[in-house]
PDB file of C-alpha atoms in Angstrom:
ATOM      1  CA  UNK A  27      96.245 105.941  86.604  1.00 93.00           C
ATOM      2  CA  UNK A  28      95.817 107.468  83.152  1.00 94.00           C
ATOM      3  CA  UNK A  29      94.544 110.784  84.479  1.00 93.00           C
ATOM      4  CA  UNK A  30      97.926 111.026  86.278  1.00 93.00           C
ATOM      5  CA  UNK A  31      96.594 113.021  89.198  1.00 94.00           C
ATOM      6  CA  UNK A  32      99.514 114.109  91.410  1.00 93.00           C
ATOM      7  CA  UNK A  33      97.395 113.337  94.502  1.00 93.00           C
ATOM      8  CA  UNK A  34      96.168 109.938  93.363  1.00 94.00           C
ATOM      9  CA  UNK A  35      96.043 107.426  96.219  1.00 94.00           C
ATOM     10  CA  UNK A  36      96.700 104.451  93.953  1.00 95.00           C
ATOM     11  CA  UNK A  37      99.677 105.708  91.949  1.00 96.00           C
ATOM     12  CA  UNK A  38     102.217 105.948  94.811  1.00 97.00           C
ATOM     13  CA  UNK A  39     101.327 102.381  95.795  1.00 97.00           C
ATOM     14  CA  UNK A  40     101.829 100.998  92.298  1.00 97.00           C
ATOM     15  CA  UNK A  41     104.981 103.062  91.803  1.00 97.00           C
ATOM     16  CA  UNK A  42     106.534 101.772  95.021  1.00 97.00           C
ATOM     17  CA  UNK A  43     105.603  98.206  94.102  1.00 97.00           C
ATOM     18  CA  UNK A  44     107.426  98.420  90.728  1.00 96.00           C
ATOM     19  CA  UNK A  45     104.217  97.906  88.794  1.00 97.00           C
ATOM     20  CA  UNK A  46     104.301  97.335  85.040  1.00 97.00           C
ATOM     21  CA  UNK A  47     101.445  98.420  82.771  1.00 97.00           C
ATOM     22  CA  UNK A  48     100.415  96.307  79.795  1.00 97.00           C
ATOM     23  CA  UNK A  49      99.043  98.729  77.210  1.00 97.00           C
ATOM     24  CA  UNK A  50      96.918  97.217  74.447  1.00 96.00           C
ATOM     25  CA  UNK A  51      96.317  99.060  71.176  1.00 95.00           C
ATOM     26  CA  UNK A  52      93.350  98.853  68.806  1.00 95.00           C
ATOM     27  CA  UNK A  53      95.509  96.542  66.678  1.00 94.00           C
ATOM     28  CA  UNK A  54      95.755  94.189  69.680  1.00 94.00           C
ATOM     29  CA  UNK A  55      99.453  94.869  70.175  1.00 95.00           C
ATOM     30  CA  UNK A  56     100.677  94.928  73.776  1.00 96.00           C
ATOM     31  CA  UNK A  57     103.348  97.323  74.990  1.00 96.00           C
ATOM     32  CA  UNK A  58     104.797  97.051  78.491  1.00 96.00           C
ATOM     33  CA  UNK A  59     105.677 100.239  80.369  1.00 96.00           C
ATOM     34  CA  UNK A  60     107.085 100.363  83.889  1.00 96.00           C
ATOM     35  CA  UNK A  61     105.098 102.800  85.965  1.00 96.00           C
ATOM     36  CA  UNK A  62     108.264 104.729  86.819  1.00 95.00           C
ATOM     37  CA  UNK A  63     108.437 105.626  83.111  1.00 96.00           C
ATOM     38  CA  UNK A  64     104.712 106.249  82.661  1.00 96.00           C
ATOM     39  CA  UNK A  65     104.229 109.699  84.232  1.00 95.00           C
ATOM     40  CA  UNK A  66     105.923 112.239  81.965  1.00 95.00           C
ATOM     41  CA  UNK A  67     104.566 115.581  83.223  1.00 94.00           C
ATOM     42  CA  UNK A  68     101.479 117.051  84.838  1.00 94.00           C
ATOM     43  CA  UNK A  69      98.536 115.032  83.454  1.00 93.00           C
ATOM     44  CA  UNK A  70     100.760 113.662  80.689  1.00 94.00           C
ATOM     45  CA  UNK A  71     101.556 109.965  80.386  1.00 95.00           C
ATOM     46  CA  UNK A  72     103.536 107.588  78.191  1.00 96.00           C
ATOM     47  CA  UNK A  73     100.497 106.242  76.379  1.00 95.00           C
ATOM     48  CA  UNK A  74      99.347 106.373  72.758  1.00 94.00           C
ATOM     49  CA  UNK A  75      95.901 107.613  71.773  1.00 93.00           C
ATOM     50  CA  UNK A  76      94.862 104.153  70.579  1.00 95.00           C
ATOM     51  CA  UNK A  77      95.928 102.333  73.759  1.00 96.00           C
ATOM     52  CA  UNK A  78      94.186 101.280  76.938  1.00 95.00           C
ATOM     53  CA  UNK A  79      95.530  99.732  80.137  1.00 96.00           C
ATOM     54  CA  UNK A  80      94.899  96.023  79.710  1.00 96.00           C
ATOM     55  CA  UNK A  81      96.792  94.608  82.702  1.00 96.00           C
ATOM     56  CA  UNK A  82      98.612  95.899  85.773  1.00 97.00           C
ATOM     57  CA  UNK A  83     101.471  93.594  86.722  1.00 97.00           C
ATOM     58  CA  UNK A  84     102.639  93.814  90.355  1.00 96.00           C
ATOM     59  CA  UNK A  85     105.611  91.661  91.426  1.00 94.00           C
ATOM     60  CA  UNK A  86     105.010  89.629  94.616  1.00 92.00           C
ATOM     61  CA  UNK A  87     106.841  90.590  97.782  1.00 89.00           C
ATOM     62  CA  UNK A  88     109.398  88.384  99.509  1.00 87.00           C
ATOM     63  CA  UNK A  89     109.866  87.362 103.163  1.00 83.00           C
ATOM     64  CA  UNK A  90     112.170  90.232 104.050  1.00 88.00           C
ATOM     65  CA  UNK A  91     110.308  92.854 102.037  1.00 93.00           C
ATOM     66  CA  UNK A  92     108.105  95.391 103.797  1.00 94.00           C
ATOM     67  CA  UNK A  93     105.412  97.616 102.295  1.00 96.00           C
ATOM     68  CA  UNK A  94     103.490 100.411 104.002  1.00 96.00           C
ATOM     69  CA  UNK A  95     101.287 103.219 102.683  1.00 96.00           C
ATOM     70  CA  UNK A  96     100.304 106.511 104.297  1.00 96.00           C
ATOM     71  CA  UNK A  97      97.899 109.326 103.543  1.00 95.00           C
ATOM     72  CA  UNK A  98      97.093 112.665 105.156  1.00 94.00           C
ATOM     73  CA  UNK A  99      93.843 114.410 104.284  1.00 93.00           C
ATOM     74  CA  UNK A 100      91.651 117.043 105.869  1.00 91.00           C
ATOM     75  CA  UNK A 101      89.067 114.426 106.852  1.00 88.00           C
ATOM     76  CA  UNK A 102      89.536 110.834 107.916  1.00 81.00           C
ATOM     77  CA  UNK A 103      86.985 109.539 105.431  1.00 79.00           C
ATOM     78  CA  UNK A 104      86.259 110.247 101.765  1.00 77.00           C
ATOM     79  CA  UNK A 105      88.703 113.061 101.069  1.00 87.00           C
ATOM     80  CA  UNK A 106      91.550 113.765  98.662  1.00 91.00           C
ATOM     81  CA  UNK A 107      95.122 113.631  99.877  1.00 94.00           C
ATOM     82  CA  UNK A 108      97.263 116.525 101.004  1.00 95.00           C
ATOM     83  CA  UNK A 109     100.298 114.243 100.802  1.00 96.00           C
ATOM     84  CA  UNK A 110     100.447 110.459 100.454  1.00 96.00           C
ATOM     85  CA  UNK A 111     103.247 107.935 100.216  1.00 97.00           C
ATOM     86  CA  UNK A 112     104.118 104.290  99.830  1.00 98.00           C
ATOM     87  CA  UNK A 113     107.355 102.552 100.793  1.00 98.00           C
ATOM     88  CA  UNK A 114     108.761  99.177  99.836  1.00 97.00           C
ATOM     89  CA  UNK A 115     111.993  98.026 101.457  1.00 97.00           C
ATOM     90  CA  UNK A 116     113.995  94.829 101.184  1.00 95.00           C
ATOM     91  CA  UNK A 117     116.508  93.944 103.904  1.00 93.00           C
ATOM     92  CA  UNK A 118     119.244  91.318 104.058  1.00 88.00           C
ATOM     93  CA  UNK A 119     119.310  89.381 107.352  1.00 77.00           C
ATOM     94  CA  UNK A 120     122.456  87.404 106.612  1.00 62.00           C
ATOM     95  CA  UNK A 121     125.188  90.036 106.847  1.00 53.00           C
ATOM     96  CA  UNK A 122     125.527  90.162 110.644  1.00 60.00           C
ATOM     97  CA  UNK A 123     123.422  88.867 113.475  1.00 60.00           C
ATOM     98  CA  UNK A 124     120.722  91.350 114.501  1.00 66.00           C
ATOM     99  CA  UNK A 125     121.899  93.797 111.808  1.00 77.00           C
ATOM    100  CA  UNK A 126     119.661  94.361 108.805  1.00 87.00           C
ATOM    101  CA  UNK A 127     121.095  95.844 105.637  1.00 92.00           C
ATOM    102  CA  UNK A 128     118.844  97.714 103.244  1.00 95.00           C
ATOM    103  CA  UNK A 129     119.306  96.106  99.838  1.00 95.00           C
ATOM    104  CA  UNK A 130     116.487  97.958  98.066  1.00 96.00           C
ATOM    105  CA  UNK A 131     114.012 100.677  98.939  1.00 97.00           C
ATOM    106  CA  UNK A 132     111.349 102.477  96.932  1.00 98.00           C
ATOM    107  CA  UNK A 133     109.901 105.727  98.272  1.00 98.00           C
ATOM    108  CA  UNK A 134     106.938 107.018  96.252  1.00 98.00           C
ATOM    109  CA  UNK A 135     105.132 110.259  97.062  1.00 98.00           C
ATOM    110  CA  UNK A 136     102.033 112.067  95.870  1.00 96.00           C
ATOM    111  CA  UNK A 137     101.090 115.679  96.510  1.00 95.00           C
ATOM    112  CA  UNK A 138     104.630 117.076  96.345  1.00 96.00           C
ATOM    113  CA  UNK A 139     105.219 117.483  92.596  1.00 94.00           C
ATOM    114  CA  UNK A 140     103.310 117.767  89.296  1.00 95.00           C
ATOM    115  CA  UNK A 141     103.383 113.954  89.108  1.00 96.00           C
ATOM    116  CA  UNK A 142     103.731 111.040  91.485  1.00 96.00           C
ATOM    117  CA  UNK A 143     107.471 110.853  92.200  1.00 97.00           C
ATOM    118  CA  UNK A 144     110.152 108.672  93.733  1.00 97.00           C
ATOM    119  CA  UNK A 145     112.729 110.111  96.147  1.00 97.00           C
ATOM    120  CA  UNK A 146     115.567 108.612  94.109  1.00 97.00           C
ATOM    121  CA  UNK A 147     118.471 110.410  95.790  1.00 97.00           C
ATOM    122  CA  UNK A 148     117.344 109.370  99.252  1.00 98.00           C
ATOM    123  CA  UNK A 149     116.743 105.827  98.034  1.00 98.00           C
ATOM    124  CA  UNK A 150     120.280 105.699  96.645  1.00 97.00           C
ATOM    125  CA  UNK A 151     121.660 106.937  99.965  1.00 97.00           C
ATOM    126  CA  UNK A 152     119.855 104.257 101.995  1.00 97.00           C
ATOM    127  CA  UNK A 153     120.827 101.266  99.855  1.00 97.00           C
ATOM    128  CA  UNK A 154     123.589  99.366 101.623  1.00 94.00           C
ATOM    129  CA  UNK A 155     123.011 101.146 104.928  1.00 94.00           C
ATOM    130  CA  UNK A 156     122.050  99.393 108.147  1.00 92.00           C
ATOM    131  CA  UNK A 157     118.374  99.742 109.003  1.00 92.00           C
ATOM    132  CA  UNK A 158     118.889 101.875 112.099  1.00 91.00           C
ATOM    133  CA  UNK A 159     117.570 105.133 113.527  1.00 92.00           C
ATOM    134  CA  UNK A 160     120.886 106.776 112.674  1.00 94.00           C
ATOM    135  CA  UNK A 161     120.586 105.860 108.992  1.00 95.00           C
ATOM    136  CA  UNK A 162     116.973 107.021 108.837  1.00 96.00           C
ATOM    137  CA  UNK A 163     117.802 110.348 110.503  1.00 96.00           C
ATOM    138  CA  UNK A 164     120.536 110.973 107.933  1.00 97.00           C
ATOM    139  CA  UNK A 165     118.081 110.022 105.183  1.00 97.00           C
ATOM    140  CA  UNK A 166     115.543 112.489 106.561  1.00 97.00           C
ATOM    141  CA  UNK A 167     118.068 115.299 106.154  1.00 96.00           C
ATOM    142  CA  UNK A 168     118.562 114.402 102.494  1.00 97.00           C
ATOM    143  CA  UNK A 169     114.861 113.898 101.902  1.00 97.00           C
ATOM    144  CA  UNK A 170     114.057 117.336 103.331  1.00 96.00           C
ATOM    145  CA  UNK A 171     116.199 118.850 100.578  1.00 95.00           C
ATOM    146  CA  UNK A 172     115.211 116.482  97.775  1.00 97.00           C
ATOM    147  CA  UNK A 173     111.449 117.005  98.146  1.00 96.00           C
ATOM    148  CA  UNK A 174     111.441 120.438  99.742  1.00 93.00           C
ATOM    149  CA  UNK A 175     108.473 122.517  98.627  1.00 93.00           C
ATOM    150  CA  UNK A 176     109.053 126.229  97.973  1.00 91.00           C
ATOM    151  CA  UNK A 177     106.816 128.957  99.324  1.00 90.00           C
ATOM    152  CA  UNK A 178     104.060 129.714  96.851  1.00 91.00           C
ATOM    153  CA  UNK A 179     103.812 126.118  95.626  1.00 91.00           C
ATOM    154  CA  UNK A 180     100.394 125.253  94.123  1.00 89.00           C
ATOM    155  CA  UNK A 181      98.191 123.923  96.892  1.00 89.00           C
ATOM    156  CA  UNK A 182      99.994 125.943  99.567  1.00 90.00           C
ATOM    157  CA  UNK A 183     101.037 124.621 102.979  1.00 93.00           C
ATOM    158  CA  UNK A 184     104.620 124.128 101.804  1.00 93.00           C
ATOM    159  CA  UNK A 185     106.164 123.615 105.251  1.00 95.00           C
ATOM    160  CA  UNK A 186     103.350 121.359 106.403  1.00 95.00           C
ATOM    161  CA  UNK A 187     103.549 119.158 103.314  1.00 95.00           C
ATOM    162  CA  UNK A 188     107.333 118.895 103.639  1.00 95.00           C
ATOM    163  CA  UNK A 189     106.847 117.842 107.251  1.00 95.00           C
ATOM    164  CA  UNK A 190     104.430 115.132 106.128  1.00 96.00           C
ATOM    165  CA  UNK A 191     106.991 113.839 103.635  1.00 97.00           C
ATOM    166  CA  UNK A 192     109.505 113.375 106.450  1.00 96.00           C
ATOM    167  CA  UNK A 193     107.072 112.023 109.021  1.00 96.00           C
ATOM    168  CA  UNK A 194     105.840 109.310 106.638  1.00 97.00           C
ATOM    169  CA  UNK A 195     109.371 107.979 106.202  1.00 97.00           C
ATOM    170  CA  UNK A 196     109.962 107.980 109.952  1.00 96.00           C
ATOM    171  CA  UNK A 197     106.645 106.245 110.568  1.00 95.00           C
ATOM    172  CA  UNK A 198     107.617 103.619 108.005  1.00 96.00           C
ATOM    173  CA  UNK A 199     110.853 103.060 109.916  1.00 95.00           C
ATOM    174  CA  UNK A 200     108.893 102.481 113.116  1.00 93.00           C
ATOM    175  CA  UNK A 201     106.399 100.181 111.418  1.00 92.00           C
ATOM    176  CA  UNK A 202     109.100  98.080 109.749  1.00 92.00           C
ATOM    177  CA  UNK A 203     111.036  97.954 113.017  1.00 89.00           C
ATOM    178  CA  UNK A 204     107.976  96.488 114.681  1.00 88.00           C
ATOM    179  CA  UNK A 205     107.759  93.808 112.001  1.00 87.00           C
ATOM    180  CA  UNK A 206     111.472  93.067 112.303  1.00 85.00           C
ATOM    181  CA  UNK A 207     111.135  92.819 116.079  1.00 79.00           C
ATOM    182  CA  UNK A 208     109.592  89.394 115.519  1.00 74.00           C
ATOM    183  CA  UNK A 209     112.795  88.339 113.757  1.00 68.00           C
ATOM    184  CA  UNK A 210     115.425  90.183 115.764  1.00 61.00           C
ATOM    185  CA  UNK A 211     115.972  91.243 119.365  1.00 51.00           C
ATOM    186  CA  UNK A 212     117.721  94.407 118.204  1.00 49.00           C
ATOM    187  CA  UNK A 213     114.767  96.384 116.823  1.00 48.00           C
ATOM    188  CA  UNK A 214     113.730  99.244 119.145  1.00 48.00           C
ATOM    189  CA  UNK A 215     110.186 100.400 118.483  1.00 49.00           C
ATOM    190  CA  UNK A 216     108.176 103.353 119.722  1.00 51.00           C
ATOM    191  CA  UNK A 217     104.792 101.689 119.837  1.00 50.00           C
ATOM    192  CA  UNK A 218     102.533 104.764 120.268  1.00 48.00           C
ATOM    193  CA  UNK A 219     103.794 106.182 116.984  1.00 53.00           C
ATOM    194  CA  UNK A 220     103.194 102.914 115.143  1.00 58.00           C
ATOM    195  CA  UNK A 221      99.796 101.805 116.308  1.00 59.00           C
ATOM    196  CA  UNK A 222      96.907 102.804 114.070  1.00 60.00           C
ATOM    197  CA  UNK A 223      94.100 104.991 115.324  1.00 56.00           C
ATOM    198  CA  UNK A 224      91.100 102.787 116.000  1.00 59.00           C
ATOM    199  CA  UNK A 225      88.229 103.233 113.611  1.00 62.00           C
ATOM    200  CA  UNK A 226      85.033 104.454 115.246  1.00 66.00           C
ATOM    201  CA  UNK A 227      81.625 103.787 113.806  1.00 69.00           C
ATOM    202  CA  UNK A 228      80.008 107.110 112.909  1.00 65.00           C
ATOM    203  CA  UNK A 229      76.294 107.789 112.915  1.00 70.00           C
ATOM    204  CA  UNK A 230      73.979 110.737 112.480  1.00 69.00           C
ATOM    205  CA  UNK A 231      70.336 111.697 112.078  1.00 68.00           C
ATOM    206  CA  UNK A 232      68.297 114.357 110.298  1.00 64.00           C
ATOM    207  CA  UNK A 233      64.777 115.372 111.292  1.00 61.00           C
ATOM    208  CA  UNK A 234      62.251 116.732 108.803  1.00 57.00           C
ATOM    209  CA  UNK A 235      58.649 117.892 109.094  1.00 55.00           C
ATOM    210  CA  UNK A 236      56.043 115.776 107.370  1.00 57.00           C
ATOM    211  CA  UNK A 237      53.194 117.176 105.339  1.00 54.00           C
ATOM    212  CA  UNK A 238      50.872 116.526 108.300  1.00 59.00           C
ATOM    213  CA  UNK A 239      52.861 118.848 110.603  1.00 58.00           C
ATOM    214  CA  UNK A 240      50.974 122.030 111.537  1.00 59.00           C
ATOM    215  CA  UNK A 241      53.938 124.282 110.587  1.00 59.00           C
ATOM    216  CA  UNK A 242      54.483 122.589 107.225  1.00 54.00           C
ATOM    217  CA  UNK A 243      54.425 125.075 104.303  1.00 56.00           C
ATOM    218  CA  UNK A 244      54.728 124.406 100.602  1.00 51.00           C
ATOM    219  CA  UNK A 245      55.064 126.770  97.669  1.00 47.00           C
ATOM    220  CA  UNK A 246      56.134 126.434  94.039  1.00 43.00           C
ATOM    221  CA  UNK A 247      59.275 128.456  94.744  1.00 42.00           C
ATOM    222  CA  UNK A 248      61.208 126.210  97.087  1.00 42.00           C
ATOM    223  CA  UNK A 249      61.257 122.904  98.901  1.00 48.00           C
ATOM    224  CA  UNK A 250      59.938 123.278 102.458  1.00 46.00           C
ATOM    225  CA  UNK A 251      62.749 121.082 103.747  1.00 46.00           C
ATOM    226  CA  UNK A 252      65.227 123.763 102.725  1.00 51.00           C
ATOM    227  CA  UNK A 253      63.201 126.888 103.342  1.00 53.00           C
ATOM    228  CA  UNK A 254      66.103 129.234 104.062  1.00 52.00           C
ATOM    229  CA  UNK A 255      67.862 128.215 100.881  1.00 52.00           C
ATOM    230  CA  UNK A 256      64.743 128.908  98.888  1.00 50.00           C
ATOM    231  CA  UNK A 257      64.293 132.316 100.475  1.00 52.00           C
ATOM    232  CA  UNK A 258      67.875 133.216  99.633  1.00 52.00           C
ATOM    233  CA  UNK A 259      67.418 132.174  95.996  1.00 47.00           C
ATOM    234  CA  UNK A 260      64.328 134.359  95.638  1.00 52.00           C
ATOM    235  CA  UNK A 261      65.995 137.253  97.519  1.00 53.00           C
ATOM    236  CA  UNK A 262      63.244 137.151 100.133  1.00 53.00           C
ATOM    237  CA  UNK A 263      65.498 136.264 103.045  1.00 51.00           C
ATOM    238  CA  UNK A 264      66.917 139.173 104.986  1.00 52.00           C
ATOM    239  CA  UNK A 265      70.662 139.605 105.410  1.00 52.00           C
ATOM    240  CA  UNK A 266      72.870 140.385 108.365  1.00 49.00           C
ATOM    241  CA  UNK A 267      75.804 142.787 108.219  1.00 52.00           C
ATOM    242  CA  UNK A 268      78.820 141.229 109.970  1.00 50.00           C
ATOM    243  CA  UNK A 269      81.051 144.238 109.263  1.00 56.00           C
ATOM    244  CA  UNK A 270      82.228 145.793 112.554  1.00 57.00           C
ATOM    245  CA  UNK A 271      80.938 149.308 113.156  1.00 59.00           C
ATOM    246  CA  UNK A 272      83.322 152.230 113.373  1.00 61.00           C
ATOM    247  CA  UNK A 273      82.256 152.969 116.962  1.00 57.00           C
TER     248      UNK A 273
END
């Protein structure tokens, strides 16, 4: 949290959940800072040099409050985010039968700005709207402008990252619609887009020669398990020219 990485996986979650940080100083004084006011600039936070994070306060969710988080990385496991997001939405079921009104929504994103950010203009647009595909499609148009990444943005892939920003919101709509389907008959859901990809157990194996193997060699220059690497370090290994010939 304190390092304020713009691609942190945790910060969008805490930001969407309206987390409050309790900062304790060396004099044992506690200062409360809402996370939305904590990130000031790239790697700069609202924290004094003599303070540490003592407590993270996260308000509990209610019955008609929905929270979902999303992340896109280059690998499925153990990789930093390209773009990530977390959404928290509260709906009011009492306005009309089978019509859900959005009373509050937080949309937090990482990987699209120097800090973790909220899409405040799009949030403002959605509050008071019916939770329908039409409302979400109109919100997507506004979101595409609010968090649009220019060409040449640090990290590259501007169009791709902007597409992820939009797709996460639409996937949240589908996920929340599925949850609301248990409470209302008027919640169309595209199931294939909502269901999670099943996790598959991965396995692998490496084979090494033992010292008893007839082709085993050992020198003081390199480890026999990584012979090619050792040859390259000592400039013994030959090279191969991949440059196309002029013929």
